[in-house]
Structures are given as C-alpha cells and as structure tokens.
PDB file of C-alpha atoms in Angstrom:
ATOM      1  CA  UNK A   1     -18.412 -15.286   3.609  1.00 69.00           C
ATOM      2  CA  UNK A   2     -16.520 -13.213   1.096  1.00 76.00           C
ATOM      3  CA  UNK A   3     -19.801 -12.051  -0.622  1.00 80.00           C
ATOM      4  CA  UNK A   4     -21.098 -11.459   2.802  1.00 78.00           C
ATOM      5  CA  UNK A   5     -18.405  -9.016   3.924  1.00 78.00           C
ATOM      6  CA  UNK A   6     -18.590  -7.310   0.262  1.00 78.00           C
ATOM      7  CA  UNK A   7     -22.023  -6.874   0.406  1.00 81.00           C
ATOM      8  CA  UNK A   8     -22.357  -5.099   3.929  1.00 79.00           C
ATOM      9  CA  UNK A   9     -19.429  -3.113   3.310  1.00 80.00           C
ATOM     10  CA  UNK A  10     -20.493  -1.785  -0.020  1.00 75.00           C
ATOM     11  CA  UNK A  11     -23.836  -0.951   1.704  1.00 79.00           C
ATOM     12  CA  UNK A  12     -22.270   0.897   4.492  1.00 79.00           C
ATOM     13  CA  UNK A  13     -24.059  -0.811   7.081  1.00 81.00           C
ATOM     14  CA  UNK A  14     -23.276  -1.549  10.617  1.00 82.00           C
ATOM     15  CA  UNK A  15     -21.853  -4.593  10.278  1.00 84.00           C
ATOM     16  CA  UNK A  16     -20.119  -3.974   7.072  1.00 85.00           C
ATOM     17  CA  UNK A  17     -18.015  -1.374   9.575  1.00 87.00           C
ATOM     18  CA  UNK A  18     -17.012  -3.880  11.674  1.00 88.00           C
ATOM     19  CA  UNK A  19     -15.951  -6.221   8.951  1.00 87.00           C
ATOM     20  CA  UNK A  20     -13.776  -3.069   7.180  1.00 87.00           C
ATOM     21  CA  UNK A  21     -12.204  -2.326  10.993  1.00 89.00           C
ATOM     22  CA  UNK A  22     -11.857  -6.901  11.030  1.00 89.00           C
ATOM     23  CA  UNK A  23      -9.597  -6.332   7.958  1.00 88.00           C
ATOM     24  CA  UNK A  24      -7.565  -3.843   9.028  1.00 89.00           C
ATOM     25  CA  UNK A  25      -6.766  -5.219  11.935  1.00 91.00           C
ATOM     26  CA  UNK A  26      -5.877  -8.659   9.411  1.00 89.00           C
ATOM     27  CA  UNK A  27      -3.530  -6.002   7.301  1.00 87.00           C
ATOM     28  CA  UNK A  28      -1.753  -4.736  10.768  1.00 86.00           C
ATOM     29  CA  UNK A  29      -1.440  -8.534  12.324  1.00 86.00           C
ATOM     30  CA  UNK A  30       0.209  -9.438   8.997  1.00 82.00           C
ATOM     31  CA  UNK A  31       2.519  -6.146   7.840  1.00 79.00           C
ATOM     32  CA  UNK A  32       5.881  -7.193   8.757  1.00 73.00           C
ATOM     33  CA  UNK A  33       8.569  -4.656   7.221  1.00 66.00           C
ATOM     34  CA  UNK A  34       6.792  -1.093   7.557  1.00 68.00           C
ATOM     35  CA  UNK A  35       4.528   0.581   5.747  1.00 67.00           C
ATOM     36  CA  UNK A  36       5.943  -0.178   2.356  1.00 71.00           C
ATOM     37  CA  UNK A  37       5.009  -3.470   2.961  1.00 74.00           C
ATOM     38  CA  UNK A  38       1.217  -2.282   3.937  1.00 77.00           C
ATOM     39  CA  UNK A  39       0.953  -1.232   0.629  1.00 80.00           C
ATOM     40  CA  UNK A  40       0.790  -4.471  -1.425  1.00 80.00           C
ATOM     41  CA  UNK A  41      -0.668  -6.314   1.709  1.00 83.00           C
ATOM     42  CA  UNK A  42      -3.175  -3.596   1.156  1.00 85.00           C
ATOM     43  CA  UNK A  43      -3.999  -4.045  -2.548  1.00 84.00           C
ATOM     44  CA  UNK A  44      -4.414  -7.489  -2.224  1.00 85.00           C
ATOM     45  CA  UNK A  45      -7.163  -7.230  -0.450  1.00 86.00           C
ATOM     46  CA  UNK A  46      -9.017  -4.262  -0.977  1.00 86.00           C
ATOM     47  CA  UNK A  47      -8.572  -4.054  -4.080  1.00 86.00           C
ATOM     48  CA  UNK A  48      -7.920  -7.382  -5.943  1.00 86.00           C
ATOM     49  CA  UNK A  49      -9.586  -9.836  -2.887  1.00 86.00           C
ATOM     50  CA  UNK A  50     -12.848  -7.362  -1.588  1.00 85.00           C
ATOM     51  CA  UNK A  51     -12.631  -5.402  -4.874  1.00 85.00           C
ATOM     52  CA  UNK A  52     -13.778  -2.120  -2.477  1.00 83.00           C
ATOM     53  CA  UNK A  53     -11.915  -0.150  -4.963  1.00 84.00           C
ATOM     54  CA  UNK A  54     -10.291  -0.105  -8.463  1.00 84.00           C
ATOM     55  CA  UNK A  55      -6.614  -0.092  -8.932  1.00 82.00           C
ATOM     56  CA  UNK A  56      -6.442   3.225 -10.304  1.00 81.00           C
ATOM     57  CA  UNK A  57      -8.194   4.881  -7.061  1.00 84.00           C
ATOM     58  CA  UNK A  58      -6.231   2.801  -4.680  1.00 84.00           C
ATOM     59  CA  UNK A  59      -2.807   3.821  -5.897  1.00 81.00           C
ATOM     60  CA  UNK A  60      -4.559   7.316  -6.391  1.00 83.00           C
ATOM     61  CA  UNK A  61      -4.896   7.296  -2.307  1.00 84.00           C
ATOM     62  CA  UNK A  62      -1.194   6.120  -1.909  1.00 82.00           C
ATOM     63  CA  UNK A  63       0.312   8.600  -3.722  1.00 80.00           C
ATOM     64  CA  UNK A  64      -1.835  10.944  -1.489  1.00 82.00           C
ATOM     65  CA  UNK A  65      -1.129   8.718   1.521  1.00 79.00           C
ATOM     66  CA  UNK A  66       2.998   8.850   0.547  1.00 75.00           C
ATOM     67  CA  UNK A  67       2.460  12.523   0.745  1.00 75.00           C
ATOM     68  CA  UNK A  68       1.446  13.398   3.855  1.00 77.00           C
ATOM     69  CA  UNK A  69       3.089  12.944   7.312  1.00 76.00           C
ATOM     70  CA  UNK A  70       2.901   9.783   8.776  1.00 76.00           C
ATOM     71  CA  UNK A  71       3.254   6.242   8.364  1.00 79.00           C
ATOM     72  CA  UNK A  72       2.075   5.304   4.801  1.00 79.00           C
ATOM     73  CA  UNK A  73      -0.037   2.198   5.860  1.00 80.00           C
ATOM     74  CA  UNK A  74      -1.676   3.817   8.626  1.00 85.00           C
ATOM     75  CA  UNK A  75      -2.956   6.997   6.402  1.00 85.00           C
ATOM     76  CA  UNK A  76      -4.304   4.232   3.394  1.00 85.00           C
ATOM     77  CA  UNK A  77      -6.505   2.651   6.738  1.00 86.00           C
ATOM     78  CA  UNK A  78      -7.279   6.586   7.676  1.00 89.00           C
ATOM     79  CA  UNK A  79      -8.149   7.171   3.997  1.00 88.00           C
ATOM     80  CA  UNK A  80      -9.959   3.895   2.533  1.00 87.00           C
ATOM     81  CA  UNK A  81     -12.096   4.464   5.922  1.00 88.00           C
ATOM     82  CA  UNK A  82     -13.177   7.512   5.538  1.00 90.00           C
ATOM     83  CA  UNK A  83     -14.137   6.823   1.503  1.00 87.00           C
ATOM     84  CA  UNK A  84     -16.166   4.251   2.919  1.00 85.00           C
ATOM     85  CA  UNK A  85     -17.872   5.071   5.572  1.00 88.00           C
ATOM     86  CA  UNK A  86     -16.650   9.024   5.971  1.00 88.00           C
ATOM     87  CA  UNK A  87     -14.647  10.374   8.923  1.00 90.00           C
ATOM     88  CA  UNK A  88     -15.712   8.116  11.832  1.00 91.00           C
ATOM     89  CA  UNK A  89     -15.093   4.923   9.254  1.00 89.00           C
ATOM     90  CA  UNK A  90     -11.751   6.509   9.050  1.00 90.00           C
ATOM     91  CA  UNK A  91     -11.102   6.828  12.802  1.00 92.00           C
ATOM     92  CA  UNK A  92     -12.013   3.049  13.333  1.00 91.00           C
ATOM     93  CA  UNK A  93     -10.241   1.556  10.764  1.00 90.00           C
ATOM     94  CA  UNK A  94      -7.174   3.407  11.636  1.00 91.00           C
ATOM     95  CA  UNK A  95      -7.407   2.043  15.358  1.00 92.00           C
ATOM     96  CA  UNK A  96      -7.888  -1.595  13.599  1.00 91.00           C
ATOM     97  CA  UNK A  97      -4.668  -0.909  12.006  1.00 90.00           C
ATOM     98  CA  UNK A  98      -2.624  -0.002  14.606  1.00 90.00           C
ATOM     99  CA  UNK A  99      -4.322  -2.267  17.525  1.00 92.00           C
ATOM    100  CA  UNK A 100      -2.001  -5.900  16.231  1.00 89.00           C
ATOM    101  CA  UNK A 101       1.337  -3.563  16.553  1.00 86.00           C
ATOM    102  CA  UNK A 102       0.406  -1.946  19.649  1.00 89.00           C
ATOM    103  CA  UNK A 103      -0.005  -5.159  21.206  1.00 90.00           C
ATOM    104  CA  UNK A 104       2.741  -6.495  19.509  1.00 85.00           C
ATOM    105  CA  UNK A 105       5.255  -3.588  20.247  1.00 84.00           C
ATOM    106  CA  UNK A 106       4.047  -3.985  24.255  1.00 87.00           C
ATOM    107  CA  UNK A 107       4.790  -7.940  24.410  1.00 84.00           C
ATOM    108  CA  UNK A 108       8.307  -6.856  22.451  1.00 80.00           C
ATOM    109  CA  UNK A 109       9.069  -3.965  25.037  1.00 79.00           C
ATOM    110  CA  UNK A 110       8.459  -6.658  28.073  1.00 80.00           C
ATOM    111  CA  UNK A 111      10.367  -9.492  26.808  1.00 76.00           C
ATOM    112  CA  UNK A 112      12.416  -9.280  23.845  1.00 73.00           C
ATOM    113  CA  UNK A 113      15.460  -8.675  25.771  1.00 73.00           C
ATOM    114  CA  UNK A 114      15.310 -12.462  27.215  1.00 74.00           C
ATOM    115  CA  UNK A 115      15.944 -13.952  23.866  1.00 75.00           C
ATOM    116  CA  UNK A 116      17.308 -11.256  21.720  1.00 70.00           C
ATOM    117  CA  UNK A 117      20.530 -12.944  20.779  1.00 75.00           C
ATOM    118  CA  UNK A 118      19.201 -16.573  20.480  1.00 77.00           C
ATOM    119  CA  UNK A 119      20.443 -17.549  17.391  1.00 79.00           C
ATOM    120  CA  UNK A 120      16.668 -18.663  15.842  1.00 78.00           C
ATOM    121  CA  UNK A 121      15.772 -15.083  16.415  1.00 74.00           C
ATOM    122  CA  UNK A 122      18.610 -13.866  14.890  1.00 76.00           C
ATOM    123  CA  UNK A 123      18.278 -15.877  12.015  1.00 80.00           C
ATOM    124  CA  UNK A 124      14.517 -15.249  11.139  1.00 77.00           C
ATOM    125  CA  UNK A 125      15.665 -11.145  11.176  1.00 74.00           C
ATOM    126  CA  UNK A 126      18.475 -12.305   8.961  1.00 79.00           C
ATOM    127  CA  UNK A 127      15.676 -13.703   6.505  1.00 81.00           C
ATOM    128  CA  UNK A 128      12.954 -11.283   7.000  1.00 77.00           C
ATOM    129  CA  UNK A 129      14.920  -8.519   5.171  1.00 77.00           C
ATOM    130  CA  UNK A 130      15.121 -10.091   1.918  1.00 81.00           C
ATOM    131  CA  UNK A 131      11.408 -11.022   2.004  1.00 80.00           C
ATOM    132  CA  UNK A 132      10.377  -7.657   3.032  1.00 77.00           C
ATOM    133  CA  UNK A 133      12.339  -5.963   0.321  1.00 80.00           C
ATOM    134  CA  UNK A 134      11.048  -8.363  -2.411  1.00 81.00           C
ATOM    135  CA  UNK A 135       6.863  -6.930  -0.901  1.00 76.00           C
ATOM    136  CA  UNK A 136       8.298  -3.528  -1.262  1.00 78.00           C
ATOM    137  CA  UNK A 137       9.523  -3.376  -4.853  1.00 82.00           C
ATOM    138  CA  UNK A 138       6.447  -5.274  -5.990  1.00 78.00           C
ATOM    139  CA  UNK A 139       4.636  -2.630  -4.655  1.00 74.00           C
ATOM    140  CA  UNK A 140       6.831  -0.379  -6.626  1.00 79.00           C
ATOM    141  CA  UNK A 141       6.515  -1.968  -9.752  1.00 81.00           C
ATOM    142  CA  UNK A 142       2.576  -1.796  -9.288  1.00 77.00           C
ATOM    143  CA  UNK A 143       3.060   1.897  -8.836  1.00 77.00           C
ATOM    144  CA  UNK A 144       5.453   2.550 -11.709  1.00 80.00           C
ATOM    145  CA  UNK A 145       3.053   0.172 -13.724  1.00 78.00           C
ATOM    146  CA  UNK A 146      -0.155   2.005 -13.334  1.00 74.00           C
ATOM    147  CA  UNK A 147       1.642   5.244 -13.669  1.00 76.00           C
ATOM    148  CA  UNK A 148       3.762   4.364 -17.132  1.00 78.00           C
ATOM    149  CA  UNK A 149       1.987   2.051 -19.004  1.00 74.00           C
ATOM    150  CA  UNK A 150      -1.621   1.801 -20.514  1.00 67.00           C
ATOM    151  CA  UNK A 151      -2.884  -1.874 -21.657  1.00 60.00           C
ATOM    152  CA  UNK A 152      -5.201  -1.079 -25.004  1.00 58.00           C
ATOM    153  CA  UNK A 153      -8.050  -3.181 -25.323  1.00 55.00           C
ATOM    154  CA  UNK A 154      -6.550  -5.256 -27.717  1.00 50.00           C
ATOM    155  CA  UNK A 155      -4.336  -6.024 -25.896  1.00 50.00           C
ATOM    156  CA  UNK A 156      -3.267  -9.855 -24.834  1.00 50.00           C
ATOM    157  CA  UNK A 157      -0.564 -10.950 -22.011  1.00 51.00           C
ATOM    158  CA  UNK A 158      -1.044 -14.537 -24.001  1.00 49.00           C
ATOM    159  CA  UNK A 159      -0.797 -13.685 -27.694  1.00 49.00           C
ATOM    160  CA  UNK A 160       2.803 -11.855 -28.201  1.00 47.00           C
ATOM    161  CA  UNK A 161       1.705 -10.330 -31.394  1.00 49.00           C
ATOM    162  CA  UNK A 162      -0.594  -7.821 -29.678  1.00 47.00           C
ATOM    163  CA  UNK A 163       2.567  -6.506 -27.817  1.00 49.00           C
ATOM    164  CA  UNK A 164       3.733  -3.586 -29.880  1.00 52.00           C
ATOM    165  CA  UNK A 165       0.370  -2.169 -30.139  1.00 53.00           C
ATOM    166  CA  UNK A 166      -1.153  -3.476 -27.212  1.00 59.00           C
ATOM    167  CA  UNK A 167       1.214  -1.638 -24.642  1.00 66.00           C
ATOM    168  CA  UNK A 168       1.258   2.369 -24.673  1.00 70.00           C
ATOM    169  CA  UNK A 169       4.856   3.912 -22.562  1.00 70.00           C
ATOM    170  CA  UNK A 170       3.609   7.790 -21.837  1.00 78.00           C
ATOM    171  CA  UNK A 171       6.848   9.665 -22.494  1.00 81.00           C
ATOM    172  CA  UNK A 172       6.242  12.567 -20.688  1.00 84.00           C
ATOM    173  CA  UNK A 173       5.452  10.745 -17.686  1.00 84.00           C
ATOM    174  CA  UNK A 174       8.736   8.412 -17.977  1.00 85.00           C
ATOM    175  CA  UNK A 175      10.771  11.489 -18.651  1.00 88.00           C
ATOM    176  CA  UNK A 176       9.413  13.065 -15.588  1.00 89.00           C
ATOM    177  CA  UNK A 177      10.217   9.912 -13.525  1.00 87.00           C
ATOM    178  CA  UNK A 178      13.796   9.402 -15.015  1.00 90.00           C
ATOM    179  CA  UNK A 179      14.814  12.975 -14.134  1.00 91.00           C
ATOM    180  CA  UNK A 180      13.300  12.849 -10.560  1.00 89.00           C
ATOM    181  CA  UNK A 181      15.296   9.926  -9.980  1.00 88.00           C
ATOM    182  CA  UNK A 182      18.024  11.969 -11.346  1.00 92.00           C
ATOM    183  CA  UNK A 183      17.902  14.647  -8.999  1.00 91.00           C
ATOM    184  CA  UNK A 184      17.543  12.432  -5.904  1.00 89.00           C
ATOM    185  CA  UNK A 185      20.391  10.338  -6.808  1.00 89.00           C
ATOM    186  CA  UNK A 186      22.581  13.968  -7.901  1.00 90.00           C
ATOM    187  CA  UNK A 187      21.685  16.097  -5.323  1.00 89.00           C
ATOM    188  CA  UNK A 188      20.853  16.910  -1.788  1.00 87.00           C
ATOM    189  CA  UNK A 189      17.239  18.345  -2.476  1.00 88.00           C
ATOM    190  CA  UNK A 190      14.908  17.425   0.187  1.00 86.00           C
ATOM    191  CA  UNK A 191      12.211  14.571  -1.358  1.00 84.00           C
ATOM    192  CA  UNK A 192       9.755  16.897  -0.606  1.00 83.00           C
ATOM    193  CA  UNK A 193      10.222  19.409  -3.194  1.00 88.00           C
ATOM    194  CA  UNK A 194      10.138  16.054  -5.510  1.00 87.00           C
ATOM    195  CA  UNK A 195       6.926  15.469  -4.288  1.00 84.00           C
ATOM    196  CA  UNK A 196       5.731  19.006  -4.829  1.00 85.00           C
ATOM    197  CA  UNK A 197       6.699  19.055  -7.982  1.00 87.00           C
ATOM    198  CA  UNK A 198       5.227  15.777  -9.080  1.00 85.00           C
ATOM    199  CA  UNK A 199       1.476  17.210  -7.948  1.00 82.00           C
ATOM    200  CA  UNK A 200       2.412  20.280  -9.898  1.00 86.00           C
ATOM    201  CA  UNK A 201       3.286  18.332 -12.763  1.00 85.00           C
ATOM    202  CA  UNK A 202       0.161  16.030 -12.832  1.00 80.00           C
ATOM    203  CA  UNK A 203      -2.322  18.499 -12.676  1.00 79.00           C
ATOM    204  CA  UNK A 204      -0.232  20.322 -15.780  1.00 80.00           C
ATOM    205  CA  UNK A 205       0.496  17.173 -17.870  1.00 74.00           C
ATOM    206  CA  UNK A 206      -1.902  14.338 -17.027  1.00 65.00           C
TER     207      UNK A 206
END
C-alpha cells in the first residue's frame, strides 16, 4: 500500500491527489499541540515515511512556511500541495488539513463545557504539555541540525573515530544563530526583523 500511494503521488495522478489530501487529513487528525507540533508529524511522513521530498527541501519550505502569516502547519499542507500537484493540489491539501480540527473544534464548542473540570480531562491536559513540548524541540533540533552541521561522507554515527572529521560546525552560520538568540532574549525587537534579516543573511553568506 505504501508503494502504491508513492507511486501515484509521484506521478501526479488522480488518485495520487486524493491519497496526498488522505494524509493530510492523517497529519491534522493527529497534530495535537499547534503547528510546531505539525512540523515533525510532518517530516515523518513526507519526508522520512513517503520520501515525497528530501530533508533539505522540506525544512527549506518551513523556514518559508515560519515566515509567512499563518499557522505554520497549515502553510507546509498549502506549500507541499502546491509542489506536488501546483495550486489546486495546494488548495485541497490545505482543506485536508484543516477538515479533523474543524470537526474537532465544532464537537469541542458543543460540549466541552459538560465535562471540562472532570478530573480525567484535567489530567490528560496536565500531561499533554510535556509531550507536546518534547515534538516541538525535536523539531527544533532537526532544524538547528540541518542548518549547523554537515555529515562528510566519511562519516560514521557507529565508528567514533570518524567524529572529528566526519562532522563539519559552519561558524558563520552558528555565529549568526547565537547572536539572533541574543537579540531576542536582550531586546524588544519585533521577531520579524529577525526573520528579515536571516533571508538577508542567507542569500549573502550561504
């Protein structure tokens, strides 16, 4: 079945759109946390499960995605849609996405109240915070990851002598990430202009 869904999608055919907008619809049922959380859920996937994309492009489109308005895991769907299958791919997966919290959200709005302050619900929100948190910041290690470190091909995870010259730290780019940290944590400058200035940098630097 895997093969199956890989091979339609990758051929852009009919029913390889309805299998991309079936997935998305997976991703939304399962997020729990936010967007953040959409992004590992995400690369799980599409990436490392469907292999529709490589690593490298996928964070590529979150760093995009993380830069314009809106919800981060709804403008990946928008984006790996439209890649696909161009901008109607992008409308479809995007209603995948959303369609599991839209129901969801409705069923909450009529009858949450009713058992709000059992203490089983209360206890499960307790819990889900600490989960949620530990999907976000593997997500952020990903992204840090991908963005500071190269693996050389001689490289071994296995075989601790290939270590030293098997991992490459870019400098420039952990400089730039130290001092943007810096000025978020120092000052009152709007993210934005952080952002900004990363896309300036990149296209300077990298």
């Amino acid at each position: 079945m895997k093969e199956f869904i890989i091979t339609q999608i990758q051929s852009q055919t009919a029913m390889g759109l309805f299998c991309l907008v079936a997935v998305f619809f997976y991703i939304g049922l399962i997020t729990i946390g936010g967007g953040q959380v959409g992004i590992t859920i995400i690369q799980q996937i599409v990436v490392d499960n469907l292999k529709l994309l490589t690593e490298e492009k996928f964070f590529n489109m979150v760093a995009i995605s993380e830069s314009t308005p809106g919800p981060i895991g709804i403008n990946l769907a928008t984006y790996v849609g439209t890649e696909l299958y161009g901008v109607f791919g992008g409308l479809i997966t995007t209603f995948g996405q959303v369609l599991p919290s839209l129901i969801t959200i409705m069923l909450i709005a009529r009858y949450f109240s009713r058992f709000s302050e059992k203490k089983g619900v209360k206890a499960a929100f307790s819990t889900l915070r600490p989960a949620v948190s530990g999907v976000i910041a593997v997500a952020a290690a990903r992204i840090i990851i991908l963005a500071l470190i190269t693996f050389t091909p001689v490289f071994a995870a296995s075989d601790i002598s290939t270590w030293q010259g098997g991992i490459i730290v870019s400098a420039v780019n952990a400089a730039f990430y130290l001092l943007c940290l810096l000025v978020l944590f120092t000052t009152k400058l709007h993210p934005v202009f952080i952002v900004a200035a990363g896309a300036v940098f990149g296209v300077v630097f990298c």
